[in-house]
mmCIF file of C-alpha atoms in Angstrom:
data_model
loop_
_atom_site.group_PDB
_atom_site.id
_atom_site.type_symbol
_atom_site.label_atom_id
_atom_site.label_comp_id
_atom_site.label_asym_id
_atom_site.label_seq_id
_atom_site.Cartn_x
_atom_site.Cartn_y
_atom_site.Cartn_z
ATOM 1 C CA MET A 1 103.432 168.512 124.481
ATOM 2 C CA VAL A 2 103.001 165.007 126.177
ATOM 3 C CA PHE A 3 105.857 163.143 126.422
ATOM 4 C CA LEU A 4 105.838 159.421 127.153
ATOM 5 C CA ASN A 5 108.004 157.822 129.618
ATOM 6 C CA PRO A 6 111.025 155.927 127.706
ATOM 7 C CA ILE A 7 110.600 152.709 130.133
ATOM 8 C CA PHE A 8 106.934 152.584 128.778
ATOM 9 C CA PHE A 9 108.562 151.706 125.327
ATOM 10 C CA SER A 10 110.996 149.604 126.515
ATOM 11 C CA CYS A 11 108.397 147.406 128.119
ATOM 12 C CA LEU A 12 106.293 147.099 125.024
ATOM 13 C CA TYR A 13 109.110 146.281 122.911
ATOM 14 C CA ILE A 14 110.039 143.799 125.505
ATOM 15 C CA ILE A 15 106.611 142.203 125.138
ATOM 16 C CA PHE A 16 106.633 142.223 121.437
ATOM 17 C CA ILE A 17 109.984 140.495 121.408
ATOM 18 C CA HIS A 18 108.817 137.880 124.296
ATOM 19 C CA SER A 19 105.133 136.933 121.799
ATOM 20 C CA LEU A 20 107.998 136.365 118.933
ATOM 21 C CA SER A 21 109.988 134.166 120.626
ATOM 22 C CA VAL A 22 106.694 132.510 121.777
ATOM 23 C CA ASN A 23 105.332 131.761 118.774
ATOM 24 C CA ALA A 24 108.640 130.540 116.916
ATOM 25 C CA THR A 25 109.524 128.113 119.876
ATOM 26 C CA THR A 26 109.391 124.498 119.413
ATOM 27 C CA LEU A 27 106.791 122.628 121.480
ATOM 28 C CA GLN A 28 108.535 121.492 124.167
ATOM 29 C CA SER A 29 106.897 117.914 123.985
ATOM 30 C CA ASP A 30 108.253 117.961 120.754
ATOM 31 C CA ILE A 31 111.879 118.763 121.816
ATOM 32 C CA ASP A 32 111.816 115.933 124.615
ATOM 33 C CA VAL A 33 111.141 113.987 121.756
ATOM 34 C CA LEU A 34 114.126 114.803 119.582
ATOM 35 C CA GLU A 35 116.512 114.558 122.796
ATOM 36 C CA ALA A 36 115.153 111.183 123.574
ATOM 37 C CA PHE A 37 116.089 110.198 119.960
ATOM 38 C CA LYS A 38 119.503 111.333 120.160
ATOM 39 C CA THR A 39 119.706 109.335 123.360
ATOM 40 C CA SER A 40 118.745 106.421 122.070
ATOM 41 C CA ILE A 41 121.655 106.715 119.486
ATOM 42 C CA ASP A 42 125.467 105.176 120.020
ATOM 43 C CA PRO A 43 127.465 108.937 120.450
ATOM 44 C CA PHE A 44 129.913 106.712 118.567
ATOM 45 C CA SER A 45 128.082 106.269 115.489
ATOM 46 C CA ILE A 46 127.584 110.176 115.102
ATOM 47 C CA SER A 47 130.282 111.802 113.071
ATOM 48 C CA ALA A 48 130.840 115.089 112.526
ATOM 49 C CA ASP A 49 129.485 115.342 109.405
ATOM 50 C CA SER A 50 126.161 113.677 110.218
ATOM 51 C CA PHE A 51 122.937 115.684 110.786
ATOM 52 C CA LEU A 52 122.215 114.457 114.123
ATOM 53 C CA SER A 53 125.535 116.062 115.362
ATOM 54 C CA SER A 54 124.036 119.497 114.636
ATOM 55 C CA TRP A 55 121.382 119.162 117.268
ATOM 56 C CA ASP A 56 122.472 121.462 120.139
ATOM 57 C CA PHE A 57 119.624 121.693 122.176
ATOM 58 C CA ASN A 58 120.901 124.716 123.464
ATOM 59 C CA LEU A 59 119.132 125.960 120.502
ATOM 60 C CA ASP A 60 115.255 125.980 119.536
ATOM 61 C CA PRO A 61 114.622 123.306 116.871
ATOM 62 C CA CYS A 62 112.514 125.368 114.955
ATOM 63 C CA GLU A 63 113.923 128.502 115.603
ATOM 64 C CA THR A 64 117.208 128.011 114.747
ATOM 65 C CA THR A 65 118.869 128.837 111.120
ATOM 66 C CA GLY A 66 122.029 128.226 109.530
ATOM 67 C CA ALA A 67 123.970 124.496 110.337
ATOM 68 C CA SER A 68 122.025 123.319 113.227
ATOM 69 C CA PHE A 69 119.318 120.861 113.909
ATOM 70 C CA LEU A 70 119.830 119.760 110.171
ATOM 71 C CA GLY A 71 117.137 117.458 109.061
ATOM 72 C CA ILE A 72 114.344 119.180 110.632
ATOM 73 C CA LEU A 73 111.819 121.121 109.333
ATOM 74 C CA CYS A 74 108.802 122.655 111.254
ATOM 75 C CA THR A 75 105.294 124.036 110.786
ATOM 76 C CA VAL A 76 104.964 127.485 110.686
ATOM 77 C CA PRO A 77 103.409 128.812 113.821
ATOM 78 C CA ASP A 78 100.141 130.384 113.590
ATOM 79 C CA VAL A 79 100.761 134.317 115.047
ATOM 80 C CA ASP A 80 96.747 134.412 116.089
ATOM 81 C CA THR A 81 96.840 131.798 118.324
ATOM 82 C CA ASN A 82 99.773 131.892 119.641
ATOM 83 C CA SER A 83 100.882 128.384 118.461
ATOM 84 C CA SER A 84 104.210 126.459 118.935
ATOM 85 C CA GLY A 85 106.155 125.319 116.231
ATOM 86 C CA ARG A 86 105.694 121.549 115.236
ATOM 87 C CA ILE A 87 108.562 118.896 113.953
ATOM 88 C CA MET A 88 106.876 118.012 110.479
ATOM 89 C CA GLU A 89 110.102 116.459 108.571
ATOM 90 C CA ILE A 90 112.961 114.213 109.796
ATOM 91 C CA ASP A 91 115.422 113.275 107.193
ATOM 92 C CA LEU A 92 118.702 111.507 108.472
ATOM 93 C CA GLU A 93 119.353 109.299 105.477
ATOM 94 C CA GLY A 94 122.717 108.048 105.075
ATOM 95 C CA ASP A 95 124.080 109.444 108.533
ATOM 96 C CA GLU A 96 124.955 106.124 109.246
ATOM 97 C CA LEU A 97 123.654 106.025 113.141
ATOM 98 C CA GLU A 98 123.314 102.909 115.344
ATOM 99 C CA GLY A 99 120.695 102.654 117.814
ATOM 100 C CA PHE A 100 117.134 102.260 118.698
ATOM 101 C CA LEU A 101 113.906 104.193 117.273
ATOM 102 C CA THR A 102 112.645 105.652 120.470
ATOM 103 C CA SER A 103 109.042 105.235 121.044
ATOM 104 C CA SER A 104 108.381 108.453 122.035
ATOM 105 C CA ILE A 105 108.702 109.290 118.213
ATOM 106 C CA GLY A 106 104.804 108.603 118.167
ATOM 107 C CA ASN A 107 104.522 111.976 120.303
ATOM 108 C CA LEU A 108 105.530 114.118 116.714
ATOM 109 C CA THR A 109 102.031 114.224 115.561
ATOM 110 C CA GLU A 110 102.682 116.981 113.276
ATOM 111 C CA LEU A 111 105.191 114.573 111.552
ATOM 112 C CA VAL A 112 104.394 114.227 107.805
ATOM 113 C CA SER A 113 107.861 112.451 106.562
ATOM 114 C CA LEU A 114 110.167 110.328 108.468
ATOM 115 C CA ASN A 115 113.464 108.935 106.540
ATOM 116 C CA LEU A 116 115.743 107.195 108.566
ATOM 117 C CA GLY A 117 117.053 105.197 105.491
ATOM 118 C CA ARG A 118 120.272 103.817 105.337
ATOM 119 C CA ASN A 119 121.753 103.674 108.999
ATOM 120 C CA ARG A 120 121.963 100.970 111.485
ATOM 121 C CA PHE A 121 118.429 101.240 113.463
ATOM 122 C CA ARG A 122 117.783 97.768 115.467
ATOM 123 C CA GLY A 123 114.913 96.362 117.215
ATOM 124 C CA PRO A 124 111.580 96.007 116.735
ATOM 125 C CA LEU A 125 109.308 99.032 114.572
ATOM 126 C CA PRO A 126 107.878 100.760 117.794
ATOM 127 C CA GLU A 127 104.032 100.666 117.722
ATOM 128 C CA THR A 128 103.572 104.429 118.582
ATOM 129 C CA ILE A 129 104.398 104.592 114.909
ATOM 130 C CA THR A 130 100.917 104.138 114.081
ATOM 131 C CA ASN A 131 100.209 107.734 116.331
ATOM 132 C CA LEU A 132 101.469 109.558 113.381
ATOM 133 C CA ARG A 133 98.553 110.114 111.432
ATOM 134 C CA LYS A 134 99.912 112.425 109.390
ATOM 135 C CA LEU A 135 102.731 111.054 107.758
ATOM 136 C CA THR A 136 102.798 110.607 103.962
ATOM 137 C CA SER A 137 106.147 109.230 103.703
ATOM 138 C CA LEU A 138 107.691 106.724 106.048
ATOM 139 C CA GLN A 139 111.378 105.545 104.587
ATOM 140 C CA LEU A 140 112.982 102.774 107.063
ATOM 141 C CA TYR A 141 115.140 101.112 104.411
ATOM 142 C CA GLU A 142 118.664 99.709 104.759
ATOM 143 C CA ASN A 143 118.377 99.024 108.292
ATOM 144 C CA PHE A 144 118.543 96.333 110.812
ATOM 145 C CA PHE A 145 114.612 96.598 112.278
ATOM 146 C CA SER A 146 113.208 93.125 113.497
ATOM 147 C CA GLY A 147 110.151 91.706 114.019
ATOM 148 C CA SER A 148 107.071 92.185 112.627
ATOM 149 C CA LEU A 149 105.721 95.160 110.446
ATOM 150 C CA VAL A 150 103.284 96.941 113.218
ATOM 151 C CA ASN A 151 99.736 95.617 112.983
ATOM 152 C CA GLY A 152 98.334 99.102 113.160
ATOM 153 C CA ILE A 153 99.920 100.153 110.241
ATOM 154 C CA GLY A 154 96.793 100.385 108.569
ATOM 155 C CA GLU A 155 95.785 103.451 110.738
ATOM 156 C CA LEU A 156 98.383 105.626 108.738
ATOM 157 C CA THR A 157 95.543 106.297 106.212
ATOM 158 C CA LYS A 158 97.739 109.655 104.741
ATOM 159 C CA LEU A 159 100.640 106.777 103.658
ATOM 160 C CA GLU A 160 101.856 107.934 100.383
ATOM 161 C CA ILE A 161 105.275 106.022 99.977
ATOM 162 C CA LEU A 162 105.944 103.067 103.069
ATOM 163 C CA ASP A 163 109.689 101.672 102.249
ATOM 164 C CA VAL A 164 110.872 99.413 104.858
ATOM 165 C CA SER A 165 112.770 97.296 102.532
ATOM 166 C CA ASN A 166 116.487 95.320 103.354
ATOM 167 C CA ASN A 167 115.821 95.105 107.133
ATOM 168 C CA ARG A 168 115.107 91.850 109.256
ATOM 169 C CA LEU A 169 111.373 91.917 109.328
ATOM 170 C CA SER A 170 109.002 88.612 110.080
ATOM 171 C CA GLY A 171 105.799 87.228 110.446
ATOM 172 C CA SER A 172 103.083 87.934 108.115
ATOM 173 C CA ILE A 173 101.681 91.250 106.301
ATOM 174 C CA PRO A 174 99.260 92.754 108.357
ATOM 175 C CA SER A 175 95.698 92.375 106.873
ATOM 176 C CA SER A 176 95.356 96.439 108.125
ATOM 177 C CA ILE A 177 97.767 97.156 105.154
ATOM 178 C CA THR A 178 94.354 97.158 102.775
ATOM 179 C CA SER A 179 93.662 100.456 104.564
ATOM 180 C CA LEU A 180 96.383 102.327 103.023
ATOM 181 C CA ARG A 181 94.503 103.982 99.981
ATOM 182 C CA SER A 182 96.480 106.828 99.553
ATOM 183 C CA LEU A 183 99.863 104.211 98.844
ATOM 184 C CA THR A 184 101.698 104.896 95.514
ATOM 185 C CA GLN A 185 104.986 102.901 96.525
ATOM 186 C CA LEU A 186 105.170 100.253 98.935
ATOM 187 C CA ASP A 187 108.314 98.255 99.349
ATOM 188 C CA LEU A 188 108.727 95.207 101.557
ATOM 189 C CA SER A 189 111.529 93.608 99.495
ATOM 190 C CA ASN A 190 114.417 92.066 101.220
ATOM 191 C CA ASN A 191 112.951 91.117 104.499
ATOM 192 C CA GLU A 192 111.850 87.622 105.842
ATOM 193 C CA LEU A 193 108.214 88.093 105.982
ATOM 194 C CA THR A 194 105.978 85.162 105.754
ATOM 195 C CA GLY A 195 102.474 84.142 105.235
ATOM 196 C CA LYS A 196 100.178 84.836 102.145
ATOM 197 C CA LEU A 197 99.662 88.232 100.286
ATOM 198 C CA PRO A 198 96.181 89.989 101.412
ATOM 199 C CA GLN A 199 94.148 90.905 98.765
ATOM 200 C CA LEU A 200 95.425 94.318 97.592
ATOM 201 C CA ASN A 201 93.020 95.668 94.784
ATOM 202 C CA GLY A 202 91.682 98.237 97.415
ATOM 203 C CA LEU A 203 95.319 100.336 97.307
ATOM 204 C CA TRP A 204 93.762 101.877 94.220
ATOM 205 C CA GLN A 205 96.566 104.293 93.788
ATOM 206 C CA LEU A 206 99.346 102.094 94.148
ATOM 207 C CA SER A 207 101.787 102.264 90.883
ATOM 208 C CA SER A 208 104.520 100.345 92.432
ATOM 209 C CA PHE A 209 104.741 97.325 94.642
ATOM 210 C CA ASP A 210 108.108 95.356 95.410
ATOM 211 C CA LEU A 211 107.880 92.546 98.014
ATOM 212 C CA SER A 212 110.717 90.455 96.421
ATOM 213 C CA ASN A 213 113.235 87.938 98.350
ATOM 214 C CA ASN A 214 110.907 87.207 101.135
ATOM 215 C CA GLN A 215 109.340 84.006 101.752
ATOM 216 C CA ILE A 216 105.753 84.561 101.031
ATOM 217 C CA TYR A 217 103.695 82.014 99.577
ATOM 218 C CA GLY A 218 100.122 80.814 98.092
ATOM 219 C CA ASN A 219 98.346 82.558 94.960
ATOM 220 C CA LEU A 220 98.541 85.557 93.313
ATOM 221 C CA PRO A 221 96.018 88.173 94.710
ATOM 222 C CA GLN A 222 93.679 90.390 92.725
ATOM 223 C CA PHE A 223 96.052 93.930 91.820
ATOM 224 C CA PRO A 224 95.449 97.528 91.613
ATOM 225 C CA LEU A 225 94.838 98.484 88.276
ATOM 226 C CA LYS A 226 97.014 101.140 88.359
ATOM 227 C CA ILE A 227 100.134 99.379 89.169
ATOM 228 C CA LYS A 228 103.429 99.573 87.036
ATOM 229 C CA THR A 229 106.107 98.209 88.552
ATOM 230 C CA LEU A 230 105.516 94.531 90.073
ATOM 231 C CA SER A 231 108.323 92.982 91.836
ATOM 232 C CA LEU A 232 107.717 89.617 93.820
ATOM 233 C CA GLY A 233 110.779 87.942 92.705
ATOM 234 C CA HIS A 234 112.495 84.924 95.063
ATOM 235 C CA ASN A 235 109.365 84.008 97.249
ATOM 236 C CA LEU A 236 107.390 80.456 97.016
ATOM 237 C CA LEU A 237 104.273 81.925 95.331
ATOM 238 C CA SER A 238 102.693 79.315 93.244
ATOM 239 C CA GLY A 239 99.466 78.446 91.003
ATOM 240 C CA HIS A 240 98.596 80.613 87.856
ATOM 241 C CA ILE A 241 99.659 84.390 86.931
ATOM 242 C CA THR A 242 96.252 85.336 85.472
ATOM 243 C CA PRO A 243 95.514 88.002 88.052
ATOM 244 C CA VAL A 244 98.557 90.102 86.270
ATOM 245 C CA HIS A 245 96.647 89.964 82.613
ATOM 246 C CA LYS A 246 94.354 92.662 84.084
ATOM 247 C CA LEU A 247 97.338 95.249 84.769
ATOM 248 C CA ARG A 248 97.148 97.226 81.597
ATOM 249 C CA HIS A 249 99.599 100.069 83.048
ATOM 250 C CA LEU A 250 102.702 97.558 83.766
ATOM 251 C CA ARG A 251 105.432 98.213 82.791
ATOM 252 C CA THR A 252 108.166 96.295 85.019
ATOM 253 C CA LEU A 253 106.867 92.562 85.688
ATOM 254 C CA ASP A 254 109.272 90.132 88.058
ATOM 255 C CA LEU A 255 107.860 87.280 88.868
ATOM 256 C CA SER A 256 111.403 84.983 89.347
ATOM 257 C CA ASP A 257 112.566 82.103 91.225
ATOM 258 C CA ASN A 258 109.018 81.261 92.461
ATOM 259 C CA ARG A 259 106.977 78.112 92.006
ATOM 260 C CA PHE A 260 104.515 79.451 89.644
ATOM 261 C CA SER A 261 103.251 76.712 87.274
ATOM 262 C CA GLY A 262 100.973 76.580 84.093
ATOM 263 C CA GLY A 263 101.525 78.799 81.321
ATOM 264 C CA ILE A 264 102.974 81.780 80.223
ATOM 265 C CA ASN A 265 100.096 83.013 78.528
ATOM 266 C CA LYS A 266 99.477 85.713 75.633
ATOM 267 C CA GLY A 267 97.901 87.613 78.628
ATOM 268 C CA ILE A 268 101.143 88.770 79.491
ATOM 269 C CA PHE A 269 102.309 89.498 76.044
ATOM 270 C CA MET A 270 99.086 91.481 75.160
ATOM 271 C CA LEU A 271 99.942 94.055 78.002
ATOM 272 C CA PRO A 272 100.462 97.453 76.099
ATOM 273 C CA GLU A 273 103.089 98.943 78.318
ATOM 274 C CA LEU A 274 104.848 96.344 79.726
ATOM 275 C CA SER A 275 108.742 96.652 78.899
ATOM 276 C CA TYR A 276 110.550 93.950 81.475
ATOM 277 C CA ALA A 277 109.296 90.663 82.112
ATOM 278 C CA ASN A 278 110.863 88.451 84.196
ATOM 279 C CA VAL A 279 109.208 84.840 84.769
ATOM 280 C CA SER A 280 112.465 82.936 85.137
ATOM 281 C CA VAL A 281 113.243 80.001 87.563
ATOM 282 C CA ASN A 282 109.639 78.629 87.841
ATOM 283 C CA ARG A 283 107.684 75.664 86.870
ATOM 284 C CA PHE A 284 105.841 76.757 83.742
ATOM 285 C CA THR A 285 105.530 74.437 80.673
ATOM 286 C CA VAL A 286 103.843 76.509 78.045
ATOM 287 C CA LEU A 287 104.840 79.850 76.084
ATOM 288 C CA GLU A 288 102.316 80.886 73.912
ATOM 289 C CA VAL A 289 103.672 84.399 72.265
ATOM 290 C CA VAL A 290 100.805 86.225 70.467
ATOM 291 C CA GLU A 291 101.484 88.179 67.432
ATOM 292 C CA PHE A 292 101.703 92.010 68.681
ATOM 293 C CA SER A 293 100.610 93.920 65.692
ATOM 294 C CA ASP A 294 96.961 95.884 66.735
ATOM 295 C CA LYS A 295 99.741 98.238 69.004
ATOM 296 C CA GLU A 296 103.578 98.859 68.809
ATOM 297 C CA SER A 297 104.525 96.503 72.101
ATOM 298 C CA GLN A 298 107.205 97.991 74.297
ATOM 299 C CA LEU A 299 108.496 94.771 75.457
ATOM 300 C CA HIS A 300 112.440 95.179 75.346
ATOM 301 C CA THR A 301 113.421 92.128 78.255
ATOM 302 C CA LEU A 302 111.748 88.453 77.640
ATOM 303 C CA ASP A 303 113.550 86.228 80.930
ATOM 304 C CA VAL A 304 111.902 82.798 80.601
ATOM 305 C CA HIS A 305 115.070 80.998 81.495
ATOM 306 C CA ALA A 306 115.104 78.098 84.105
ATOM 307 C CA ASN A 307 111.343 76.609 83.340
ATOM 308 C CA ARG A 308 109.663 73.379 82.142
ATOM 309 C CA ILE A 309 108.731 75.020 78.659
ATOM 310 C CA HIS A 310 108.559 72.272 75.648
ATOM 311 C CA GLY A 311 107.439 72.792 72.217
ATOM 312 C CA HIS A 312 109.223 74.906 69.726
ATOM 313 C CA LEU A 313 110.929 77.947 70.101
ATOM 314 C CA PRO A 314 108.171 81.230 69.595
ATOM 315 C CA VAL A 315 108.548 82.684 65.873
ATOM 316 C CA ASN A 316 106.159 85.542 66.869
ATOM 317 C CA LEU A 317 108.467 86.849 69.021
ATOM 318 C CA ILE A 318 110.120 88.651 65.782
ATOM 319 C CA SER A 319 107.056 91.065 66.072
ATOM 320 C CA TYR A 320 108.229 92.922 68.825
ATOM 321 C CA PRO A 321 110.028 95.652 67.620
ATOM 322 C CA ASN A 322 111.448 97.317 70.711
ATOM 323 C CA LEU A 323 112.805 93.593 72.066
ATOM 324 C CA THR A 324 116.316 93.544 72.605
ATOM 325 C CA GLU A 325 117.204 90.932 75.138
ATOM 326 C CA VAL A 326 115.452 87.241 75.062
ATOM 327 C CA ASN A 327 116.596 84.507 77.471
ATOM 328 C CA LEU A 328 115.059 81.195 76.920
ATOM 329 C CA GLY A 329 117.512 78.841 78.052
ATOM 330 C CA HIS A 330 117.452 76.388 80.648
ATOM 331 C CA ASN A 331 113.961 74.722 79.037
ATOM 332 C CA LEU A 332 112.838 72.110 76.905
ATOM 333 C CA PHE A 333 112.431 73.570 73.655
ATOM 334 C CA SER A 334 112.736 71.358 70.986
ATOM 335 C CA GLY A 335 113.063 71.344 67.139
ATOM 336 C CA GLU A 336 115.357 74.189 65.080
ATOM 337 C CA ILE A 337 115.822 77.639 66.151
ATOM 338 C CA PRO A 338 113.615 79.791 63.420
ATOM 339 C CA SER A 339 115.387 81.040 60.376
ATOM 340 C CA GLU A 340 113.574 84.246 61.438
ATOM 341 C CA TYR A 341 115.564 84.978 64.445
ATOM 342 C CA TRP A 342 118.832 84.917 62.669
ATOM 343 C CA PRO A 343 118.152 88.699 60.736
ATOM 344 C CA ARG A 344 117.271 89.806 64.271
ATOM 345 C CA LEU A 345 120.446 88.793 66.011
ATOM 346 C CA GLY A 346 123.132 91.605 66.046
ATOM 347 C CA PHE A 347 120.570 94.413 65.332
ATOM 348 C CA SER A 348 117.505 94.674 67.445
ATOM 349 C CA TRP A 349 118.424 91.866 69.456
ATOM 350 C CA ARG A 350 121.577 92.278 71.511
ATOM 351 C CA SER A 351 121.102 89.184 73.858
ATOM 352 C CA LEU A 352 119.825 85.814 73.075
ATOM 353 C CA ASN A 353 120.272 83.091 75.663
ATOM 354 C CA LEU A 354 118.782 79.299 74.204
ATOM 355 C CA GLU A 355 121.685 77.044 75.996
ATOM 356 C CA TYR A 356 120.615 73.938 77.697
ATOM 357 C CA ASN A 357 117.285 73.325 75.849
ATOM 358 C CA ASN A 358 116.921 70.342 72.896
ATOM 359 C CA LEU A 359 117.537 72.387 69.933
ATOM 360 C CA GLU A 360 118.817 70.990 66.815
ATOM 361 C CA GLY A 361 119.561 71.633 62.939
ATOM 362 C CA SER A 362 122.200 74.058 61.499
ATOM 363 C CA VAL A 363 123.744 77.789 62.516
ATOM 364 C CA PRO A 364 124.195 79.916 59.540
ATOM 365 C CA ARG A 365 127.853 80.113 58.279
ATOM 366 C CA ASP A 366 127.828 84.081 58.252
ATOM 367 C CA LEU A 367 126.203 84.467 61.539
ATOM 368 C CA ASN A 368 129.924 85.388 62.759
ATOM 369 C CA ARG A 369 129.655 88.831 60.523
ATOM 370 C CA THR A 370 126.859 90.351 62.553
ATOM 371 C CA LEU A 371 127.300 89.173 65.832
ATOM 372 C CA GLU A 372 129.548 91.725 67.177
ATOM 373 C CA GLY A 373 128.922 93.033 70.757
ATOM 374 C CA VAL A 374 126.138 90.047 70.991
ATOM 375 C CA GLN A 375 125.822 88.653 73.897
ATOM 376 C CA GLY A 376 124.279 85.212 74.885
ATOM 377 C CA SER A 377 124.660 81.330 74.665
ATOM 378 C CA PHE A 378 123.755 78.399 72.140
ATOM 379 C CA GLU A 379 125.413 75.804 74.292
ATOM 380 C CA HIS A 380 124.593 72.044 75.546
ATOM 381 C CA ASN A 381 122.210 71.724 72.278
ATOM 382 C CA CYS A 382 122.546 69.759 69.464
ATOM 383 C CA LEU A 383 123.274 72.328 67.085
ATOM 384 C CA ILE A 384 125.351 71.992 63.731
ATOM 385 C CA CYS A 385 127.432 75.270 64.495
ATOM 386 C CA PRO A 386 130.199 76.846 62.167
ATOM 387 C CA LYS A 387 133.806 76.738 63.363
ATOM 388 C CA GLY A 388 134.763 79.815 65.754
ATOM 389 C CA LEU A 389 131.258 80.834 66.799
ATOM 390 C CA GLN A 390 131.328 81.226 70.420
ATOM 391 C CA LEU A 391 127.886 81.506 71.129
ATOM 392 C CA CYS A 392 127.505 77.787 69.832
ATOM 393 C CA HIS A 393 130.660 76.407 72.150
ATOM 394 C CA GLY A 394 130.336 73.324 74.116
ATOM 395 C CA GLN A 395 127.076 71.484 72.786
ATOM 396 C CA ARG A 396 126.017 68.100 73.246
ATOM 397 C CA PRO A 397 128.242 64.725 72.402
ATOM 398 C CA ALA A 398 126.319 62.858 69.555
ATOM 399 C CA SER A 399 125.654 60.210 71.627
ATOM 400 C CA GLU A 400 123.109 62.419 73.519
ATOM 401 C CA CYS A 401 121.482 64.195 70.387
ATOM 402 C CA HIS A 402 118.882 61.847 67.680
ATOM 403 C CA GLY A 403 121.514 61.358 65.123
ATOM 404 C CA GLY A 404 123.733 63.139 63.230
ATOM 405 C CA ASP A 405 127.380 65.096 63.999
ATOM 406 C CA HIS A 406 127.670 68.478 65.253
ATOM 407 C CA ASN A 407 130.509 70.919 65.613
#
């Protein structure tokens, strides 16, 4: 019988364990980035229950288990190639961290997702972000980032989600953003961006675009045909809104508080999936509501208040069976309120605003019985109202109307 030396087995065991450790150990350059990241954060902003407080560099980020290195996910090392683990996801959303985003972040070349939303990061976005070519999700919303959106953003061609909303970013939208053909969600809202919108129809997978509360000017470009949510409110956009007419999958449209002019034409009302339309506080003069009969409309909210729309109130609104909220206030509408409106009010229509127009005629005396829970206002018109109807309080004085007393 042949006896093997126990020392031989001990050596084999040590080599085996060492090989497992090498395969599981995080790449040192990735660890260096994590250390630089933590160093760039004000230590007084790192609370005991934040994920960042669990980053203990006496341990290996990709090898550790339990409550260490929370907010970190790693790649699985390849045993055959003896590769190291790489950082593939960082999620520190809502940790209330205060500091700067280190430029070394660009060395995490296997990073797929970076979420630093709802913190207090400040300063510019590092240009090195453009090295993160595998990123599919970049979420930096609700911080204090300033400066411009990096010019090379178009190099992140795998991005599906880009959210830098609620920061202090300025300058124009880089034209390279049109290279992000995998984007499905783009949120640049609540910044200080200026300039014109680039043509976006090449972003053919984009379903949601929010640019509200910036200082973007000029005409509307062409948009991706698959888009479902388009929010451009509170900018300086002007011209006509005909590019929207092609967006057959649009569900939510907000163009409020801009400088659009011309007409709100039937093309908007023919969009079969549109459920919310807000084109208020613009310079529109015409509202063309087509009768919707071919297919049931999904429209439930229409807000066109504070424009310059004249003519009679559109009777065809009653052909939209899902409509519940209508705001036509602060325009130049004249004539009587269509009698077809009254059966809708208090049943399908739960909100009707007609205030500050030039409307006249009588409001039905029995309307009080159907208005429980109805919101809205008919004030500052020349209407003859039944006593006690709250919606009608505050009509214009008779001297401002064409004739006749009103209550």
